Coordinates of N, CA and C in Angstrom, one line a residue:
X1 N 0.8 -1.2 0.0 CA 0.0 0.0 0.0 C 0.9 1.2 0.0
X2 N 0.6 2.2 -0.8 CA 1.3 3.4 -0.9 C 1.1 4.2 0.3
X3 N 2.2 4.6 1.1 CA 2.0 5.4 2.3 C 1.3 6.7 2.1
X4 N 1.4 7.3 0.9 CA 0.7 8.6 0.7 C -0.8 8.4 0.7
X5 N -1.3 7.1 0.4 CA -2.7 6.9 0.4 C -3.3 6.9 1.8
X6 N -2.5 6.8 2.8 CA -2.9 6.8 4.2 C -3.1 8.3 4.7
X7 N -2.8 9.3 3.9 CA -2.9 10.6 4.3 C -4.4 11.1 4.3
X8 N -5.2 10.5 3.4 CA -6.6 10.9 3.3 C -7.4 9.7 3.0
X9 N -8.6 9.8 3.4 CA -9.6 8.8 3.1 C -10.6 9.3 2.1
X10 N -10.7 8.5 1.0 CA -11.8 8.9 0.1 C -13.1 8.3 0.6
X11 N -13.8 9.2 1.2 CA -15.1 8.8 1.9 C -16.0 8.1 0.9
X12 N -16.0 8.6 -0.3 CA -17.0 8.0 -1.3 C -16.6 6.6 -1.8
X13 N -15.4 6.2 -1.5 CA -15.1 4.8 -1.8 C -14.9 3.9 -0.6
X14 N -15.2 4.5 0.6 CA -15.1 3.7 1.9 C -16.4 2.9 2.0
X15 N -16.3 1.6 2.0 CA -17.4 0.7 2.0 C -18.4 1.0 3.1
X16 N -18.0 1.1 4.4 CA -19.0 1.4 5.4 C -19.8 2.6 5.2
X17 N -19.2 3.7 4.7 CA -19.9 4.9 4.3 C -20.9 4.7 3.2
X18 N -20.4 3.9 2.2 CA -21.3 3.7 1.0 C -22.5 2.8 1.4
X19 N -22.3 1.8 2.2 CA -23.4 1.0 2.7 C -24.4 1.8 3.5
X20 N -23.8 2.7 4.4 CA -24.7 3.5 5.2 C -25.5 4.5 4.4
X21 N -24.8 5.1 3.4 CA -25.5 6.0 2.5 C -26.6 5.4 1.7
X22 N -26.3 4.2 1.2 CA -27.4 3.4 0.5 C -28.5 3.0 1.4
X23 N -28.2 2.6 2.6 CA -29.3 2.2 3.6 C -30.1 3.4 3.9
X24 N -29.5 4.6 4.1 CA -30.3 5.8 4.3 C -31.2 6.1 3.2
X25 N -30.7 6.0 2.0 CA -31.6 6.3 0.8 C -32.7 5.3 0.7
X26 N -32.4 4.0 0.9 CA -33.5 3.0 0.8 C -34.5 3.3 1.9
X27 N -34.1 3.6 3.1 CA -35.0 3.8 4.2 C -35.8 5.0 4.0
X28 N -35.2 6.1 3.5 CA -36.0 7.3 3.2 C -37.0 7.1 2.1
X29 N -36.7 6.3 1.1 CA -37.6 6.0 0.0 C -38.8 5.3 0.6
X30 N -38.6 4.4 1.5 CA -39.7 3.6 2.1 C -40.5 4.4 3.1
X31 N -39.8 5.3 3.8 CA -40.4 6.0 4.9 C -41.7 6.8 4.5
X32 N -41.7 7.3 3.3 CA -42.9 8.0 2.8 C -44.1 7.1 2.7
X33 N -43.9 5.8 2.4 CA -45.0 4.9 2.3 C -45.6 4.6 3.7
X34 N -44.8 4.4 4.7 CA -45.4 4.1 6.0 C -45.7 5.3 6.8
X35 N -45.2 6.5 6.4 CA -45.6 7.7 7.1 C -47.1 8.0 7.0
X36 N -47.7 7.5 5.9 CA -49.1 7.6 5.8 C -49.9 6.9 6.9
X37 N -49.3 6.0 7.6 CA -49.9 5.3 8.7 C -49.5 5.8 10.0
X38 N -48.7 7.0 10.0 CA -48.3 7.6 11.2 C -47.2 6.9 11.9
X39 N -46.4 6.2 11.1 CA -45.2 5.5 11.7 C -43.9 5.9 11.0
X40 N -42.8 5.8 11.8 CA -41.5 6.2 11.2 C -40.6 4.9 11.1
X41 N -39.4 5.1 10.8 CA -38.5 4.0 10.5 C -38.4 3.0 11.6
X42 N -38.0 3.4 12.9 CA -38.0 2.4 13.9 C -39.3 1.7 14.2
X43 N -40.4 2.5 14.1 CA -41.7 1.8 14.3 C -42.0 0.8 13.2
X44 N -41.6 1.1 12.0 CA -41.8 0.1 10.9 C -41.0 -1.1 11.2
X45 N -39.8 -1.0 11.7 CA -38.9 -2.1 12.0 C -39.6 -3.0 13.1
X46 N -40.2 -2.4 14.1 CA -40.9 -3.2 15.1 C -42.1 -3.9 14.4
X47 N -42.9 -3.2 13.7 CA -44.0 -3.7 13.0 C -43.6 -4.9 12.1
X48 N -42.6 -4.7 11.3 CA -42.1 -5.7 10.4 C -41.6 -6.9 11.1
X49 N -40.8 -6.7 12.1 CA -40.3 -7.9 12.9 C -41.4 -8.7 13.5
X50 N -42.4 -8.0 14.1 CA -43.5 -8.7 14.7 C -44.4 -9.4 13.7
X51 N -44.5 -8.7 12.5 CA -45.4 -9.2 11.5 C -44.9 -10.5 10.8
X52 N -43.6 -10.8 11.0 CA -43.0 -12.0 10.4 C -43.5 -13.2 11.2
X53 N -44.0 -13.0 12.4 CA -44.2 -14.1 13.4 C -45.7 -14.1 13.8
X54 N -46.2 -15.3 14.0 CA -47.6 -15.5 14.5 C -47.6 -15.3 16.0
X55 N -46.5 -15.8 16.7 CA -46.4 -15.7 18.1 C -45.8 -14.4 18.6
X56 N -46.0 -14.0 19.8 CA -45.4 -12.8 20.3 C -43.8 -13.0 20.4
X57 N -43.2 -11.8 20.3 CA -41.7 -11.8 20.4 C -41.3 -10.8 21.5
X58 N -40.2 -10.9 22.1 CA -39.7 -10.0 23.1 C -39.1 -8.7 22.4
X59 N -39.1 -7.7 23.2 CA -38.5 -6.4 22.7 C -37.0 -6.7 22.4
X60 N -36.4 -7.5 23.2 CA -35.0 -7.9 23.0 C -34.7 -8.5 21.7
X61 N -35.7 -9.4 21.3 CA -35.6 -10.0 20.0 C -35.7 -9.0 18.9
X62 N -36.6 -8.0 19.0 CA -36.7 -7.0 18.0 C -35.4 -6.2 17.9
X63 N -34.8 -5.9 19.0 CA -33.5 -5.1 19.1 C -32.4 -5.9 18.4
X64 N -32.4 -7.2 18.7 CA -31.3 -8.1 18.0 C -31.5 -8.2 16.5
X65 N -32.8 -8.4 16.1 CA -33.1 -8.5 14.7 C -32.8 -7.2 13.9
X66 N -33.2 -6.1 14.4 CA -33.1 -4.9 13.7 C -31.8 -4.1 13.9
X67 N -31.1 -4.5 14.9 CA -29.8 -3.8 15.3 C -30.1 -2.3 15.5
X68 N -31.3 -2.1 16.1 CA -31.7 -0.7 16.5 C -31.5 -0.6 18.0
X69 N -31.0 0.6 18.5 CA -30.8 0.7 19.9 C -32.1 0.5 20.7
X70 N -32.0 -0.1 21.9 CA -33.2 -0.5 22.7 C -34.0 0.7 23.1
X71 N -33.4 1.9 23.3 CA -34.2 3.1 23.6 C -35.1 3.5 22.4
X72 N -34.6 3.4 21.2 CA -35.4 3.7 20.0 C -36.5 2.7 19.9
X73 N -36.2 1.4 20.1 CA -37.2 0.4 20.0 C -38.3 0.6 21.1
X74 N -37.9 1.0 22.3 CA -38.8 1.2 23.4 C -39.8 2.4 23.0
X75 N -39.2 3.5 22.5 CA -40.1 4.6 22.1 C -41.0 4.2 20.9
X76 N -40.5 3.4 20.0 CA -41.3 3.0 18.9 C -42.4 2.1 19.3
X77 N -42.1 1.2 20.3 CA -43.2 0.3 20.8 C -44.2 1.1 21.5
X78 N -43.8 2.1 22.3 CA -44.8 3.0 23.0 C -45.7 3.7 22.0
X79 N -45.2 4.2 20.9 CA -46.0 4.9 20.0 C -46.9 3.9 19.2
X80 N -46.4 2.7 18.9 CA -47.2 1.7 18.3 C -48.4 1.2 19.2
X81 N -48.1 1.2 20.5 CA -49.2 0.8 21.4 C -50.2 1.9 21.4
X82 N -49.7 3.2 21.5 CA -50.7 4.3 21.4 C -51.5 4.3 20.2
X83 N -51.0 3.9 19.1 CA -51.7 3.8 17.8 C -52.6 2.6 17.7
X84 N -52.5 1.7 18.7 CA -53.3 0.5 18.7 C -52.8 -0.6 17.8
X85 N -51.5 -0.6 17.4 CA -51.0 -1.5 16.4 C -50.2 -2.7 17.1
X86 N -49.8 -2.4 18.3 CA -49.0 -3.4 19.1 C -49.5 -3.5 20.5
X87 N -49.5 -4.7 21.1 CA -49.8 -4.9 22.5 C -48.7 -5.6 23.2
X88 N -48.6 -5.3 24.5 CA -47.6 -5.9 25.4 C -48.3 -7.0 26.2
X89 N -47.5 -8.0 26.6 CA -47.9 -9.0 27.6 C -46.7 -9.5 28.3
X90 N -46.9 -10.0 29.5 CA -45.8 -10.6 30.2 C -45.5 -11.9 29.7
X91 N -44.2 -12.3 29.6 CA -43.8 -13.6 29.2 C -44.3 -14.6 30.3
X92 N -44.8 -15.7 29.8 CA -45.3 -16.7 30.8 C -44.3 -17.3 31.7
X93 N -43.0 -17.4 31.2 CA -42.0 -18.1 32.0 C -41.1 -17.1 32.7
X94 N -41.2 -15.8 32.4 CA -40.3 -14.7 33.0 C -41.1 -13.4 33.0
X95 N -41.7 -13.1 34.2 CA -42.5 -11.9 34.3 C -41.8 -10.6 34.0
X96 N -40.4 -10.7 34.0 CA -39.6 -9.5 33.8 C -39.6 -9.2 32.3
X97 N -39.7 -10.2 31.5 CA -39.6 -10.1 30.0 C -41.0 -9.7 29.4
X98 N -41.0 -8.6 28.6 CA -42.2 -8.1 28.0 C -42.3 -8.7 26.6
X99 N -43.4 -9.3 26.3 CA -43.6 -9.8 24.9 C -44.5 -8.9 24.1
X100 N -44.2 -8.8 22.9 CA -45.0 -7.9 22.0 C -45.6 -8.7 20.9
X101 N -46.8 -8.2 20.5 CA -47.4 -8.8 19.3 C -48.3 -7.8 18.6
X102 N -48.5 -8.0 17.3 CA -49.4 -7.1 16.6 C -50.8 -7.3 17.0
X103 N -51.6 -6.2 17.1 CA -53.0 -6.3 17.4 C -53.7 -6.6 16.0
X104 N -55.0 -6.9 16.0 CA -55.6 -7.1 14.7 C -55.4 -5.9 13.8
X105 N -55.5 -4.7 14.3 CA -55.3 -3.5 13.5 C -53.9 -3.5 13.0
X106 N -52.9 -3.9 13.9 CA -51.5 -3.9 13.5 C -51.3 -4.9 12.3
X107 N -51.9 -6.0 12.4 CA -51.8 -7.0 11.3 C -52.4 -6.5 10.0
X108 N -53.5 -5.8 10.2 CA -54.1 -5.1 9.0 C -53.2 -4.1 8.3
X109 N -52.6 -3.3 9.1 CA -51.7 -2.3 8.6 C -50.5 -3.0 8.0
X110 N -49.9 -4.0 8.6 CA -48.8 -4.7 8.1 C -49.2 -5.3 6.7
X111 N -50.3 -6.0 6.6 CA -50.7 -6.6 5.4 C -51.0 -5.5 4.3
X112 N -51.4 -4.4 4.7 CA -51.6 -3.3 3.7 C -50.3 -2.7 3.2
X113 N -49.3 -2.6 4.1 CA -48.1 -2.1 3.7 C -47.2 -3.0 2.9
X114 N -47.3 -4.3 3.1 CA -46.4 -5.2 2.5 C -46.3 -5.1 1.0
X115 N -47.4 -5.1 0.2 CA -47.3 -5.0 -1.2 C -46.7 -3.6 -1.7
X116 N -47.0 -2.6 -0.9 CA -46.5 -1.2 -1.2 C -45.0 -1.2 -1.1
X117 N -44.5 -1.8 0.0 CA -43.1 -1.7 0.3 C -42.3 -2.7 -0.6
X118 N -42.9 -3.8 -0.9 CA -42.2 -4.7 -1.9 C -42.2 -4.1 -3.3
X119 N -43.2 -3.4 -3.7 CA -43.2 -2.7 -5.0 C -42.1 -1.6 -4.9
X120 N -41.9 -0.9 -3.8 CA -40.9 0.1 -3.7 C -39.5 -0.5 -3.8
X121 N -39.4 -1.7 -3.1 CA -38.1 -2.4 -3.1 C -37.8 -2.8 -4.6
X122 N -38.8 -3.3 -5.3 CA -38.6 -3.7 -6.7 C -38.1 -2.5 -7.5
X123 N -38.8 -1.3 -7.3 CA -38.4 -0.1 -8.0 C -37.0 0.3 -7.7
X124 N -36.6 0.2 -6.4 CA -35.2 0.6 -6.1 C -34.1 -0.3 -6.6
X125 N -34.5 -1.6 -6.8 CA -33.6 -2.6 -7.3 C -33.7 -2.8 -8.8
X126 N -34.5 -2.0 -9.5 CA -34.8 -2.2 -10.9 C -33.6 -1.9 -11.8
X127 N -32.6 -1.2 -11.2 CA -31.3 -1.0 -12.0 C -30.4 -2.2 -12.1
X128 N -30.8 -3.3 -11.3 CA -30.0 -4.5 -11.3 C -30.7 -5.6 -12.1
X129 N -29.9 -6.4 -12.9 CA -30.5 -7.5 -13.6 C -30.5 -8.7 -12.6
X130 N -31.1 -9.8 -13.0 CA -31.3 -10.9 -12.1 C -30.0 -11.5 -11.5
X131 N -29.0 -11.6 -12.3 CA -27.7 -12.1 -11.8 C -27.1 -11.1 -10.8
X132 N -27.2 -9.8 -11.1 CA -26.7 -8.8 -10.1 C -27.5 -8.9 -8.8
X133 N -28.8 -9.1 -8.9 CA -29.6 -9.2 -7.6 C -29.2 -10.5 -6.8
X134 N -29.0 -11.6 -7.5 CA -28.5 -12.8 -6.8 C -27.1 -12.5 -6.2
X135 N -26.2 -11.9 -6.9 CA -24.9 -11.6 -6.4 C -25.0 -10.6 -5.2
X136 N -25.9 -9.6 -5.3 CA -26.1 -8.7 -4.1 C -26.6 -9.5 -2.9
X137 N -27.6 -10.3 -3.1 CA -28.1 -11.1 -2.0 C -27.0 -12.0 -1.4
X138 N -26.2 -12.6 -2.2 CA -25.1 -13.5 -1.7 C -24.1 -12.7 -0.9
X139 N -23.7 -11.5 -1.5 CA -22.8 -10.7 -0.8 C -23.3 -10.2 0.6
X140 N -24.5 -9.7 0.5 CA -25.2 -9.3 1.8 C -25.2 -10.4 2.8
X141 N -25.6 -11.6 2.4 CA -25.6 -12.7 3.3 C -24.2 -13.0 3.9
X142 N -23.2 -13.0 3.0 CA -21.8 -13.2 3.5 C -21.4 -12.2 4.5
X143 N -21.7 -10.9 4.2 CA -21.3 -9.9 5.2 C -22.1 -10.0 6.5
X144 N -23.4 -10.3 6.4 CA -24.2 -10.5 7.6 C -23.6 -11.6 8.5
X145 N -23.3 -12.7 7.8 CA -22.8 -13.9 8.6 C -21.4 -13.6 9.2
X146 N -20.6 -12.9 8.4 CA -19.2 -12.5 9.0 C -19.3 -11.6 10.2
X147 N -20.4 -10.8 10.3 CA -20.5 -9.9 11.4 C -21.4 -10.6 12.5
X148 N -21.8 -11.8 12.3 CA -22.6 -12.5 13.3 C -24.0 -11.9 13.5
X149 N -24.6 -11.3 12.4 CA -25.9 -10.8 12.5 C -26.9 -11.9 12.5
X150 N -27.9 -11.8 13.4 CA -28.9 -12.8 13.6 C -29.8 -12.8 12.4
X151 N -30.1 -14.0 11.9 CA -31.1 -14.2 10.9 C -32.5 -14.3 11.6
X152 N -33.3 -13.4 11.2 CA -34.7 -13.4 11.9 C -35.7 -13.9 10.9
X153 N -35.7 -15.2 10.7 CA -36.6 -15.8 9.7 C -38.0 -15.9 10.2
X154 N -39.0 -15.7 9.2 CA -40.4 -15.8 9.6 C -40.7 -17.2 10.1
X155 N -41.8 -17.3 10.9 CA -42.3 -18.6 11.3 C -42.8 -19.4 10.1

């Protein structure tokens, strides 16, 4: 490596910055779709994580899946409860653990948002052909595994 290249960082070629910038653009593009329902990005993450599962999940599970700070998840859960989209319950085996699940209205909003968000994802990825999409999926999976990110598969 050329020592002079260590004098400066080209931020626009720095992979963590590029991934973060892309994530922000994708999130912002989707945010307008769920803002119509009175929810923001962290609230959508809670809704989407709970929506993947039929059974309740803990707030800790949501934090681990979304990699969102627990205080942001806590505020998001509070707002979703106020909106009548999520409900809390004590875990049967540990009364200290709070379990979360979508209310019937929360499931309805989730089902209404899914096709809208999947269409937006399709629009955002339309610049990639099928082989590029498969490659992107593979690369993302490899990076997630190397960082030990939890796979939060639906039931």
